Coordinates of C-alpha atoms in Angstrom, one line a residue:
X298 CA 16.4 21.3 3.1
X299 CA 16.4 19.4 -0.3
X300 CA 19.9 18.9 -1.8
X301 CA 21.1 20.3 -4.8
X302 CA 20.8 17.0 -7.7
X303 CA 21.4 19.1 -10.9
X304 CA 24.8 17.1 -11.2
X305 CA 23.3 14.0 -10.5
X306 CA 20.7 14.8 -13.2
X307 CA 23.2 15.7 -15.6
X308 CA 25.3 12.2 -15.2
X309 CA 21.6 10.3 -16.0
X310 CA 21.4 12.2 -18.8
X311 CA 24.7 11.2 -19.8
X312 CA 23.6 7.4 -19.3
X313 CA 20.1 7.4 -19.3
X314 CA 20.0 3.6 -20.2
X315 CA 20.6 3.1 -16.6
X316 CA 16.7 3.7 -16.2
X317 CA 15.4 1.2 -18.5
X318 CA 14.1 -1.8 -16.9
X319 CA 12.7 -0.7 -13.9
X320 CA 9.8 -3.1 -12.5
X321 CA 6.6 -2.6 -10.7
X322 CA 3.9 -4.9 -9.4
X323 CA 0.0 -4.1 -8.1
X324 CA -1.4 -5.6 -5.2
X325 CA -5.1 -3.7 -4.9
X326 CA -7.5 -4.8 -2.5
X327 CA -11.7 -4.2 -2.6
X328 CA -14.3 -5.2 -0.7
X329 CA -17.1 -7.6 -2.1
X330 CA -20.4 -6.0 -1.6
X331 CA -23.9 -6.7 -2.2
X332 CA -26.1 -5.0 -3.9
X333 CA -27.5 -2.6 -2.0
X334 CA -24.1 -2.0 -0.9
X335 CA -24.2 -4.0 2.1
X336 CA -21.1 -6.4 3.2
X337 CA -21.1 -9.7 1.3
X338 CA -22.0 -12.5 3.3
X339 CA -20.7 -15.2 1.0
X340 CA -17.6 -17.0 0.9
X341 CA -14.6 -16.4 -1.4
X342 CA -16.1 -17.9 -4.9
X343 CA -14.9 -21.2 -5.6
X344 CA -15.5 -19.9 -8.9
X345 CA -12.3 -17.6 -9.0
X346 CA -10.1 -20.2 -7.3
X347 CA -8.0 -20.6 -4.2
X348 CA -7.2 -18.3 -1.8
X349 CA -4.9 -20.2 -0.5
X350 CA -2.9 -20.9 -3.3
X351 CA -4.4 -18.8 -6.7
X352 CA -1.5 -16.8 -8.2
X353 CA -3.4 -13.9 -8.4
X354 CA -6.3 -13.8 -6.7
X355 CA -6.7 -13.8 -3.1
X356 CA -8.0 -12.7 0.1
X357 CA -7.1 -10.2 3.1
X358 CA -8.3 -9.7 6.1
X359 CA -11.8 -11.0 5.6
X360 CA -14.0 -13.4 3.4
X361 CA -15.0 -10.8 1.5
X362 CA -11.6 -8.5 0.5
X363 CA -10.7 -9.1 -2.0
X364 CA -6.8 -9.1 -3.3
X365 CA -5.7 -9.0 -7.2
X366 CA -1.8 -9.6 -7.4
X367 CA 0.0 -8.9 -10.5
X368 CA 3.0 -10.6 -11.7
X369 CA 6.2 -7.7 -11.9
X370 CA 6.9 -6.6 -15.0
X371 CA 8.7 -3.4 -17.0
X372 CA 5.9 -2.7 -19.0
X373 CA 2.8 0.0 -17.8
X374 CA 0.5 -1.0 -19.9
X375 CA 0.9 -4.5 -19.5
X376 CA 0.8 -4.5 -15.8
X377 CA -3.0 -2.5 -16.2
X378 CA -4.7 -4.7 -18.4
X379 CA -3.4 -8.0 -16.8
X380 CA -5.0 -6.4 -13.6
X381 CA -7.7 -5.8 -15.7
X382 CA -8.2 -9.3 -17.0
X383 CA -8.4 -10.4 -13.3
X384 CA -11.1 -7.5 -12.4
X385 CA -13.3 -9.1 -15.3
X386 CA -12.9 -12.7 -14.5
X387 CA -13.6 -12.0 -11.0
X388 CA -16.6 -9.9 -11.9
X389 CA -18.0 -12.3 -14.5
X390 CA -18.2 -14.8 -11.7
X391 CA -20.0 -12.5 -8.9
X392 CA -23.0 -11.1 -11.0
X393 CA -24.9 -11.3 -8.2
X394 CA -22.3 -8.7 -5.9
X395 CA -20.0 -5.9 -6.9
X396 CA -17.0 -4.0 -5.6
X397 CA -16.7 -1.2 -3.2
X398 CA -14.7 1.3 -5.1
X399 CA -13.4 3.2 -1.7
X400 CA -10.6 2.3 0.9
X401 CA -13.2 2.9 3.8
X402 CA -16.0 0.6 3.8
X403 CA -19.6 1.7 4.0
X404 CA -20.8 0.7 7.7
X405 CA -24.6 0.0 7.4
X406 CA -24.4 -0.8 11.2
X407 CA -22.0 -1.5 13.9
X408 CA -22.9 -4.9 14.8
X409 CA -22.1 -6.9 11.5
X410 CA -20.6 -9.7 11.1
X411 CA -17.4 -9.8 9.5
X412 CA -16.1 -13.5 8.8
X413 CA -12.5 -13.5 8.7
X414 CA -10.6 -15.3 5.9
X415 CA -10.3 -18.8 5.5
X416 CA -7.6 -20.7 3.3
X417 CA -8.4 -24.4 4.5
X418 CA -7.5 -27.1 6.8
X419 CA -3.8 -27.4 6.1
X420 CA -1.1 -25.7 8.5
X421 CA -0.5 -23.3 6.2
X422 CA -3.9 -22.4 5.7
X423 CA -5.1 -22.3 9.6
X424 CA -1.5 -19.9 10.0
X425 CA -3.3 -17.3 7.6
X426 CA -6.7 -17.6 9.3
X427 CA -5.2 -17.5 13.0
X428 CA -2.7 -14.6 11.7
X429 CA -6.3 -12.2 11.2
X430 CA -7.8 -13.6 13.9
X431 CA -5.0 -12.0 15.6
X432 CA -5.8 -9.0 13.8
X433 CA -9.1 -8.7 14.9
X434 CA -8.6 -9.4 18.5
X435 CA -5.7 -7.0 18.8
X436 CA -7.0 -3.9 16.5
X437 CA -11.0 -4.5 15.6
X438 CA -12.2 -6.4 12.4
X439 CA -14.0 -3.8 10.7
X440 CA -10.2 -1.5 10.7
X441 CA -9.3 -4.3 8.6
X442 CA -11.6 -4.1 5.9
X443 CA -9.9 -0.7 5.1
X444 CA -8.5 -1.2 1.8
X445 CA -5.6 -0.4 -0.2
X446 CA -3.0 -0.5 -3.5
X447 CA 0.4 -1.4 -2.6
X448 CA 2.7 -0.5 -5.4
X449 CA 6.3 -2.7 -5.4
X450 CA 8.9 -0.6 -7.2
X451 CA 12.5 -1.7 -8.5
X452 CA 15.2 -0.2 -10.1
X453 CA 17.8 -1.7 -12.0
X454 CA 20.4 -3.4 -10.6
X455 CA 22.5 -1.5 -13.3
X456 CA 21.6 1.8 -12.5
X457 CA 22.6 1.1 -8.8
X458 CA 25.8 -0.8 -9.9
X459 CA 26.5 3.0 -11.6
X460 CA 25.4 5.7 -10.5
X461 CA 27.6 6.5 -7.6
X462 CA 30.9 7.0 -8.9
X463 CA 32.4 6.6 -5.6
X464 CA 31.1 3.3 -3.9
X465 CA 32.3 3.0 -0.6
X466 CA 30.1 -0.2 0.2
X467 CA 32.0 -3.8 0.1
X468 CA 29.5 -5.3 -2.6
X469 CA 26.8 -5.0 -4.7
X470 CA 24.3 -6.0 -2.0
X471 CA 25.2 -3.7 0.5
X472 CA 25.0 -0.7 -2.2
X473 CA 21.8 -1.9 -3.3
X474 CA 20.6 -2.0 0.0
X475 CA 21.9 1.1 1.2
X476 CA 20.1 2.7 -2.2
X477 CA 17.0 1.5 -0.8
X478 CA 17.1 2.2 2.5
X479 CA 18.0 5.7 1.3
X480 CA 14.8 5.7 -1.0
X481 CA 12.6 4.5 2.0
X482 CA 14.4 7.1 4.5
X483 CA 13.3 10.3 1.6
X484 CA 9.9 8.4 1.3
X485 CA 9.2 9.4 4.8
X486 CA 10.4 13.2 4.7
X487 CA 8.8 13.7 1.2
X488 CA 6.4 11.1 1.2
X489 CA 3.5 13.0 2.2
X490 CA 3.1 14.5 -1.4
X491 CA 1.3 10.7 -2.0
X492 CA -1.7 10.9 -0.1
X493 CA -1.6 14.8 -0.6
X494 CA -2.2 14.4 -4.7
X495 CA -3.8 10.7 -4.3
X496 CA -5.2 10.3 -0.6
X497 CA -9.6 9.3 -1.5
X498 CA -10.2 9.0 2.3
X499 CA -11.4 12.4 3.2
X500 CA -14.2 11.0 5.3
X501 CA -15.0 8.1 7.4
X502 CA -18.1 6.2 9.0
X503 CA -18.1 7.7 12.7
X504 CA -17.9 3.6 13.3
X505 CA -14.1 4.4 13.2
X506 CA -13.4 7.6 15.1
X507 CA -12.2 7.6 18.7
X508 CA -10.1 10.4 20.2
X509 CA -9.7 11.9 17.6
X510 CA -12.5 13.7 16.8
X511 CA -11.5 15.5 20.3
X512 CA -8.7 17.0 18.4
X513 CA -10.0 17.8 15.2
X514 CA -13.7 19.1 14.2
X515 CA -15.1 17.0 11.9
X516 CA -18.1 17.4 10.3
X517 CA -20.8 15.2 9.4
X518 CA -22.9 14.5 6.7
X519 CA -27.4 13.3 6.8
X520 CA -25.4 9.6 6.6
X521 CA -23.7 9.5 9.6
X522 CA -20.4 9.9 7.9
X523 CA -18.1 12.3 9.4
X524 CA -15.4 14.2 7.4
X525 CA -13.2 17.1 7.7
X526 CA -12.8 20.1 5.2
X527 CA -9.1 19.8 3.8
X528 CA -8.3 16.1 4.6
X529 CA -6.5 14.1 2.5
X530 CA -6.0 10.5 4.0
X531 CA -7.8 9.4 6.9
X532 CA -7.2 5.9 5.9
X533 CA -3.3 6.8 6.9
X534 CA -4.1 8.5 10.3
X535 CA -4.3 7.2 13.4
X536 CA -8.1 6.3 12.7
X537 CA -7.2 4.1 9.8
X538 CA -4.1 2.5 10.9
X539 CA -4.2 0.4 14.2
X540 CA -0.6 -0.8 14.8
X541 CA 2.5 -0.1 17.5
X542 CA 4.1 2.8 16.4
X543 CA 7.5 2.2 14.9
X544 CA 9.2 4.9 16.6
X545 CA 8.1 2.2 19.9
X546 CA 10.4 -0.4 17.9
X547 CA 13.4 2.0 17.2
X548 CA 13.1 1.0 13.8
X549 CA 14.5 3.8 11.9
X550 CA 15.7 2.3 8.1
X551 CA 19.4 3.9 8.9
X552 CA 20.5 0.2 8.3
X553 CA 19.7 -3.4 7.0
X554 CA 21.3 -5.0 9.7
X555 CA 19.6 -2.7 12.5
X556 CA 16.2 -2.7 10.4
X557 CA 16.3 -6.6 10.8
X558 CA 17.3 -6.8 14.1
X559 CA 14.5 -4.5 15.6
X560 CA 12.1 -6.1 13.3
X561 CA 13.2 -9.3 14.9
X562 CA 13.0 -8.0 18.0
X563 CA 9.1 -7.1 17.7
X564 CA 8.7 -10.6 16.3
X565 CA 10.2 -12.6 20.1
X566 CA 9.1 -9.7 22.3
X567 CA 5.9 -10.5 24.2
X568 CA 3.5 -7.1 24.3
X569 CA 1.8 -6.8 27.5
X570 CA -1.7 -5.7 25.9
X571 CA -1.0 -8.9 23.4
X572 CA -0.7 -11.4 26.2
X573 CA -3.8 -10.1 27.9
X574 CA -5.7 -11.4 24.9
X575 CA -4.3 -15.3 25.5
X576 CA -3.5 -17.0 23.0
X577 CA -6.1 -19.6 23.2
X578 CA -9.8 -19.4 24.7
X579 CA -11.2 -21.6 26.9
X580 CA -12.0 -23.9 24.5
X581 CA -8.1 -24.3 23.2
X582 CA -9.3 -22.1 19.8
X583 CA -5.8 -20.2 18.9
X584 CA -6.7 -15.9 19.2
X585 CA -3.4 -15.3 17.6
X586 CA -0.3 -16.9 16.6
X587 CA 1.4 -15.6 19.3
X588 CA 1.7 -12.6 21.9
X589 CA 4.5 -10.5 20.8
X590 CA 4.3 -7.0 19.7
X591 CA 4.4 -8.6 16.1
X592 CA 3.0 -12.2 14.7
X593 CA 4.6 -11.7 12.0
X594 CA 6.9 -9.6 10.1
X595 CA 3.4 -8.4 8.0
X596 CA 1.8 -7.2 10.8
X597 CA 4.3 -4.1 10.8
X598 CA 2.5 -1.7 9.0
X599 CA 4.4 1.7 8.0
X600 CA 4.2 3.4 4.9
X601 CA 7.1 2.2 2.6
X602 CA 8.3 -1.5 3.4
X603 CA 11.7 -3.4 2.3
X604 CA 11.2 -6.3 0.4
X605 CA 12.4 -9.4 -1.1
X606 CA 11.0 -12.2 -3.1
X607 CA 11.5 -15.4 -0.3
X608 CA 12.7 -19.1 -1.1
X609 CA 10.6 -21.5 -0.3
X610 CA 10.6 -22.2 3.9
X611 CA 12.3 -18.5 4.1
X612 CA 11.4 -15.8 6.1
X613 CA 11.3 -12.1 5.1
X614 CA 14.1 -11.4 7.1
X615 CA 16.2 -14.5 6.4
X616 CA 15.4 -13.3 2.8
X617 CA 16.6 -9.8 3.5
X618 CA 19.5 -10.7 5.6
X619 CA 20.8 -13.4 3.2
X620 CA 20.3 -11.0 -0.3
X621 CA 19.8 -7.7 0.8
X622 CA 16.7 -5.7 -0.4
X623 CA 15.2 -6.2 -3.6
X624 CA 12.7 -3.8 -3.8
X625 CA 10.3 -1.4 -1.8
X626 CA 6.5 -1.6 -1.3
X627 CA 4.5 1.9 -1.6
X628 CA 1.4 1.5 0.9
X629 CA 0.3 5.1 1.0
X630 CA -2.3 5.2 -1.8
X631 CA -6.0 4.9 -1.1
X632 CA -7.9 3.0 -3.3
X633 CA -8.3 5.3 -6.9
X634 CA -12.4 5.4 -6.7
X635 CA -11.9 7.5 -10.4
X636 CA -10.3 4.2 -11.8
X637 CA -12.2 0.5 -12.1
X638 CA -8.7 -0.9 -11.5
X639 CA -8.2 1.6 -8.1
X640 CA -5.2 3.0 -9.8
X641 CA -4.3 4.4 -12.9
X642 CA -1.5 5.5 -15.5
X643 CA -0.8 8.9 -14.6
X644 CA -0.2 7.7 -10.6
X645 CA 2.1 5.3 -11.9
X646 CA 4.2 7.6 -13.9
X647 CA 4.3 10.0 -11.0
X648 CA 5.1 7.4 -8.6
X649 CA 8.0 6.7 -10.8
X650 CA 9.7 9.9 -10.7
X651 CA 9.2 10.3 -7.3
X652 CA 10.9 7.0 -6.5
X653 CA 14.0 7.6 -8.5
X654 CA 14.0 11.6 -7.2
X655 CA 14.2 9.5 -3.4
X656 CA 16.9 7.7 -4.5
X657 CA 18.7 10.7 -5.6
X658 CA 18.8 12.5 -3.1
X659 CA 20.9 11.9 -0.2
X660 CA 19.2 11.6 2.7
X661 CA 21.0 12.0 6.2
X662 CA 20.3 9.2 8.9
X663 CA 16.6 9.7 11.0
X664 CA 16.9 9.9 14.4
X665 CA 13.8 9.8 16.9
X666 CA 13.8 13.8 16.7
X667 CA 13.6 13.5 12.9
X668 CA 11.0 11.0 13.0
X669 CA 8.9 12.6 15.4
X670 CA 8.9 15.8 12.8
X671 CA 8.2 13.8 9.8
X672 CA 5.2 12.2 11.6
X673 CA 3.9 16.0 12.3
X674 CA 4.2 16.5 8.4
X675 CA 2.1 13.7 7.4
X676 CA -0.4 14.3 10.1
X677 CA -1.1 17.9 9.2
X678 CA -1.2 16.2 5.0
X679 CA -3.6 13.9 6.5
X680 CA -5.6 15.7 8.3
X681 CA -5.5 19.5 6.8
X682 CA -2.9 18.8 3.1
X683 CA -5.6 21.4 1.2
X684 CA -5.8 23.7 4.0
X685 CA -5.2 27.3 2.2
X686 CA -1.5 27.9 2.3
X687 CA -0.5 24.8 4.2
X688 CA 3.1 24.8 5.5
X689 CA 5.3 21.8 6.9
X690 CA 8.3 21.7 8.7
X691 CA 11.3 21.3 6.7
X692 CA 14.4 21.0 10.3
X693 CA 14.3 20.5 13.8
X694 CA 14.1 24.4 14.3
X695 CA 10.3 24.0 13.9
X696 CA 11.3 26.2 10.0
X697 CA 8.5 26.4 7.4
X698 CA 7.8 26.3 4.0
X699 CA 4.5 26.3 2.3
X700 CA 3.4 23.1 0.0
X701 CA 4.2 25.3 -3.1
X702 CA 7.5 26.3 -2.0
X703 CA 8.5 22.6 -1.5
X704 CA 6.7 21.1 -4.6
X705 CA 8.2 24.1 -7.1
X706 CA 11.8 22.3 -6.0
X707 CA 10.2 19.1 -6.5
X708 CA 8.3 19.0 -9.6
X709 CA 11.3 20.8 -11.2
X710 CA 13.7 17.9 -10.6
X711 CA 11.1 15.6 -11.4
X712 CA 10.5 16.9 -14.8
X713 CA 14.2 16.4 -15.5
X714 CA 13.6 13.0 -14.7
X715 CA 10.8 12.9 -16.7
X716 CA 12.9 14.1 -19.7
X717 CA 15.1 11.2 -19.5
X718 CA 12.7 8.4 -19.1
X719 CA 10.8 9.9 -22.1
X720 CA 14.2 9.9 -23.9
X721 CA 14.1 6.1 -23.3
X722 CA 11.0 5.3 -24.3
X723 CA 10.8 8.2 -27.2
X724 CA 7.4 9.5 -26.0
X725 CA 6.2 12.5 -23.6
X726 CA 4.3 10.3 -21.0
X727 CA 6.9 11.0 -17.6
X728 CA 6.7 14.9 -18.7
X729 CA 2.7 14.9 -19.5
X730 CA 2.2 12.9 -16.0
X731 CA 4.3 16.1 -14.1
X732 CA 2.8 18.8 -15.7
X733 CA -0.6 17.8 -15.1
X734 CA 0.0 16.6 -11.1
X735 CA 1.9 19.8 -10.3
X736 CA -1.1 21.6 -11.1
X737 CA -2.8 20.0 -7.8
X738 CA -0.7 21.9 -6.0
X739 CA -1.6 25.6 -7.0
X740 CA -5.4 24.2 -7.7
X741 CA -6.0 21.3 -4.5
X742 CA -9.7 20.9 -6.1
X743 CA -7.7 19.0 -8.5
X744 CA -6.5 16.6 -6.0
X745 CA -8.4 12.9 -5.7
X746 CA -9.3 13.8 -2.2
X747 CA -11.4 17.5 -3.1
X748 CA -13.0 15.3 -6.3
X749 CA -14.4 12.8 -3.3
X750 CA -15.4 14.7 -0.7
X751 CA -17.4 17.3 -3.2
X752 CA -19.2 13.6 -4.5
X753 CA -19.5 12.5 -0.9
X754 CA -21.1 15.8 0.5
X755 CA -23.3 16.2 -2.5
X756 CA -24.3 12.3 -3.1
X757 CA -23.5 10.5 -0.2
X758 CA -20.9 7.5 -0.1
X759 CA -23.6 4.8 -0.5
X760 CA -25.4 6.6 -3.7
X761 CA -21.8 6.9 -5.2
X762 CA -20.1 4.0 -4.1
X763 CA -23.1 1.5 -5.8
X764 CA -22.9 4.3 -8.9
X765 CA -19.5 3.8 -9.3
X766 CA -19.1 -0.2 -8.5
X767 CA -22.7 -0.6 -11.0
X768 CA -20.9 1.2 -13.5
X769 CA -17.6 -0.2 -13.3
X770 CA -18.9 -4.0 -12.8
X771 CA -20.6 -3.0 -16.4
X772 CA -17.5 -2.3 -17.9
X773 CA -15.7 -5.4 -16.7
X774 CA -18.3 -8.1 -17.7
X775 CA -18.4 -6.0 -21.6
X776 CA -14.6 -5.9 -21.9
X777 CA -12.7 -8.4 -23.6
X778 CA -9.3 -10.1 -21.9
X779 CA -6.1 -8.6 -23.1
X780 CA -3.5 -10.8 -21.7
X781 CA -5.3 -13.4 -19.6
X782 CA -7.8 -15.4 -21.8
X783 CA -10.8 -17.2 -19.9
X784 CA -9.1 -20.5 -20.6
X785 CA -5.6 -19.1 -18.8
X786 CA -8.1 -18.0 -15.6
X787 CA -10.4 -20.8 -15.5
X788 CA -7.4 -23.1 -15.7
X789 CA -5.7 -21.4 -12.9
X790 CA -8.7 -21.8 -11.0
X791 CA -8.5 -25.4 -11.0
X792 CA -5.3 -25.4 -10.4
X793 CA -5.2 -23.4 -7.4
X794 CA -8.0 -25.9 -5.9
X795 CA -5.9 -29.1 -6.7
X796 CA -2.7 -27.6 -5.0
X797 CA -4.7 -26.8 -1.9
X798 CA -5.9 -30.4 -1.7
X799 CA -2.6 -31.4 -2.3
X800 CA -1.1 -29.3 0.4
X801 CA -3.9 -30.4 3.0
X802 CA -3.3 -34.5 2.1
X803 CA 1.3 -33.9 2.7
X804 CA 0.6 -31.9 6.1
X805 CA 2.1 -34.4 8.3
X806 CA 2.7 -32.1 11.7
X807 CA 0.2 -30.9 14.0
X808 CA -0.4 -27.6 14.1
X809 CA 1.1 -26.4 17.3
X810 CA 4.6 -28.4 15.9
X811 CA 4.1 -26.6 12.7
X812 CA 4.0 -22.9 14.4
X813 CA 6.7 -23.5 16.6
X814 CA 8.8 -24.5 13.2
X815 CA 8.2 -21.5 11.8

């Protein structure tokens, strides 16, 4: 089932230079809350900047999500405490609120109001506003409150340039490419080992179950919050992620090319439930930008995503058809309610080695057989990852093998990998990070998910969400900045708001003109 990389292993060791400079970037969202831990009715602080056009602080879905963005960088640490420095300015400037700690929102009742995001009266701004108004017309607002890190990964372009000896591609490009896509295809059989060590959804507000709860028994605790005894993830099941199923769009990551064109297809393709909505009301107000299966490329939500940074006036896919892919974005981890930053060290360091053991190993092209397995193996991780002796299928003959079977193959490649990035960086970090995960494994009341549920069942997700947002809104407005002085943020802030005025005053097309451009 998982190939044989020993001589793979053996040539990194042999050049493991070919590792150094790999780059990462954080995009964690969290809810703004009051202090009783209801939904904040303000809008985004002017405070903290635009959210339009702030380089590093913005919005989601709604008024209140919040969304810190970090510039990429090589360095760990750095990337931390610059997200750090923006968790402390933005705290310093909402005394009166804090920040939900969780990825599933604390529903206080099921009739409240949740103003979507605003960015402004330029085109631009009204695209982003109309582009969640979609959202909530097509999938529900309060689904997309549910909150999450994204973590952007990137290997060197010298370590793909040479670690193939044989390179049957025509250019660099289509290797590089190809390397992903291979990554992204592994991400999916293997994946699942995320939300099984890091998945902090175990339970959810019985605001957001439907069928489901037909199909599994969940249980429920004196605040209404429902839960089930070995879950993982609920924020990646079927009750956290409203979208079309990708299996719908044939989109299968075999291939850049046939990646682009289904993706385009979803983007022209009217949906038949979409054009139901309209897309105006009877007063001409926009419901969406449009009434395809897609609005835009965005709205395709799947675990691991190709990326690439755009020009200006580019699409994604112009991007990615032009350049190839650039780098991959992780979207399987739950916000880290242990960490004030929702993620910390030791998950990036894991996330690491697992990355670089996907691109390793070769991974045969998925078909709509394969895919329909590898979907089976995240639901049961989802649903029932710390069930006592949990198996998942490893072929298409319905074969087994238990969690620990798979991790022991795993962890023990990983741990070579871990050798050589220590190596680089002539510390014990990588190995340190393995040895402690692979204990969650033979001990799942180590995982994120058993720490939760034990503080949700015992405490409630209201007593412990404020504890934890109280306590870690503290901390922020007592540290001191690191890389980002007050000046550097305050600055920023100004800036942001200038270059939104400045965007609204050029805007010389009307907003139906604009769209169609685009």
């Amino acid at each position: 089932m998982i190939q044989d990389i020993s001589k793979k292993i053996a040539w990194l060791k042999a050049h493991p230079k070919m590792l150094e400079g790999i780059f990462r970037g954080i995009e964690r969202e969290t809810l703004r809350i009051q202090k009783n831990g209801d939904f904040s009715k303000t809008t985004h602080p002017y405070s903290i900047g635009s959210s339009l056009t702030h380089k590093w602080i913005t919005t989601d879905f709604s008024e209140n999500l919040l969304e810190f963005v970090t510039p990429t960088s090589d360095n760990i640490d750095y990337l931390l405490s610059f997200l750090k420095d923006l968790h402390c300015f933005t705290a310093s400037n909402i005394q009166n609120e804090r920040m939900w700690p969780f990825s599933i929102p604390y529903c206080f009742h099921d009739k409240m109001s949740i103003p979507i995001a605003q960015y402004g009266s330029s085109n631009a701004g009204k695209m982003k506003t109309i582009y969640r108004t979609g959202l909530k017309n097509r999938y529900g607002d309060l689904i997309n409150t549910i909150s999450g890190v994204h973590y952007n990964f990137s290997l060197p372009v010298s370590f793909w340039k040479n670690w193939k000896e044989n390179n049957k591609q025509e250019n660099d490009t289509d290797q590089i490419s190809s390397g992903y896509l291979n990554l992204i295809r592994n991400y999916y059989r293997f994946g699942w080992i995320i939300p099984y060590l890091f998945g902090s959804s175990p339970a959810i507000s019985s605001y957001f179950l439907k069928n489901t709860q037909k199909k599994y028994k969940f249980k429920k605790n004196k605040e209404n919050i429902f839960y089930l005894p070995w879950s993982t993830s609920l924020r990646l099941s079927d009750i956290g992620y409203a979208n079309t199923n990708i299996l719908d769009l044939n989109i299968m990551f075999n291939n850049l090319h046939e990646y682009l064109d289904s993706l385009k297809n979803a983007l022209e393709t009217p949906s038949k439930k979409f054009v139901n909505i309209g897309l105006k009301d009877i007063n001409g107000h926009f419901q969406q930008l449009n009434t395809n299966i897609l609005q835009i490329e965005n709205e395709l939500y799947t675990q691991i995503r190709p990326k690439r940074k755009t020009k200006n006036g580019e699409s994604l896919i112009e991007a990615l058809k032009n350049r190839g892919i650039e780098y991959v974005e992780i979207r399987s981890l739950d916000i880290n309610p242990f960490s004030p930053l929702g993620i910390n060290k030791n998950q990036i360091l894991l996330l690491d080695l697992f990355l670089i053991w996907c691109a390793l190993i070769e991974s045969p092209k998925i078909d709509k057989t394969n895919f329909l397995l590898i979907t089976k193996n995240w639901e049961k991780i989802i649903y029932e990852g710390r069930k006592p002796n949990q198996k998942i299928y490893t072929n298409n003959q319905n074969e087994t093998k238990t969690l620990i079977e798979i991790s022991e193959i795993i962890f023990k490649d990983l741990n070579q990998i871990a050798l050589i990035l220590d190596f680089n960086s002539k510390d014990i970090l990588y190995q340190t990070a393995c040895r402690k995960t692979k204990l969650f494994f033979q001990n799942p009341e180590l995982t994120y998910s058993a720490q939760c549920l034990k503080l949700l069942i015992e405490k409630g997700i209201k007593k412990t969400g404020l504890y934890l947002s109280n306590k870690y809104h503290k901390k922020f407005i007592n540290s001191n900045y690191l890389n980002l002085n007050k000046d550097i943020l305050e600055q920023e802030t100004i800036r942001s708001h200038q270059q939104q005025i400045q965007i609204e005053k050029e805007d010389i097309l009307s907003f139906e003109e604009y769209i169609q451009k685009k």
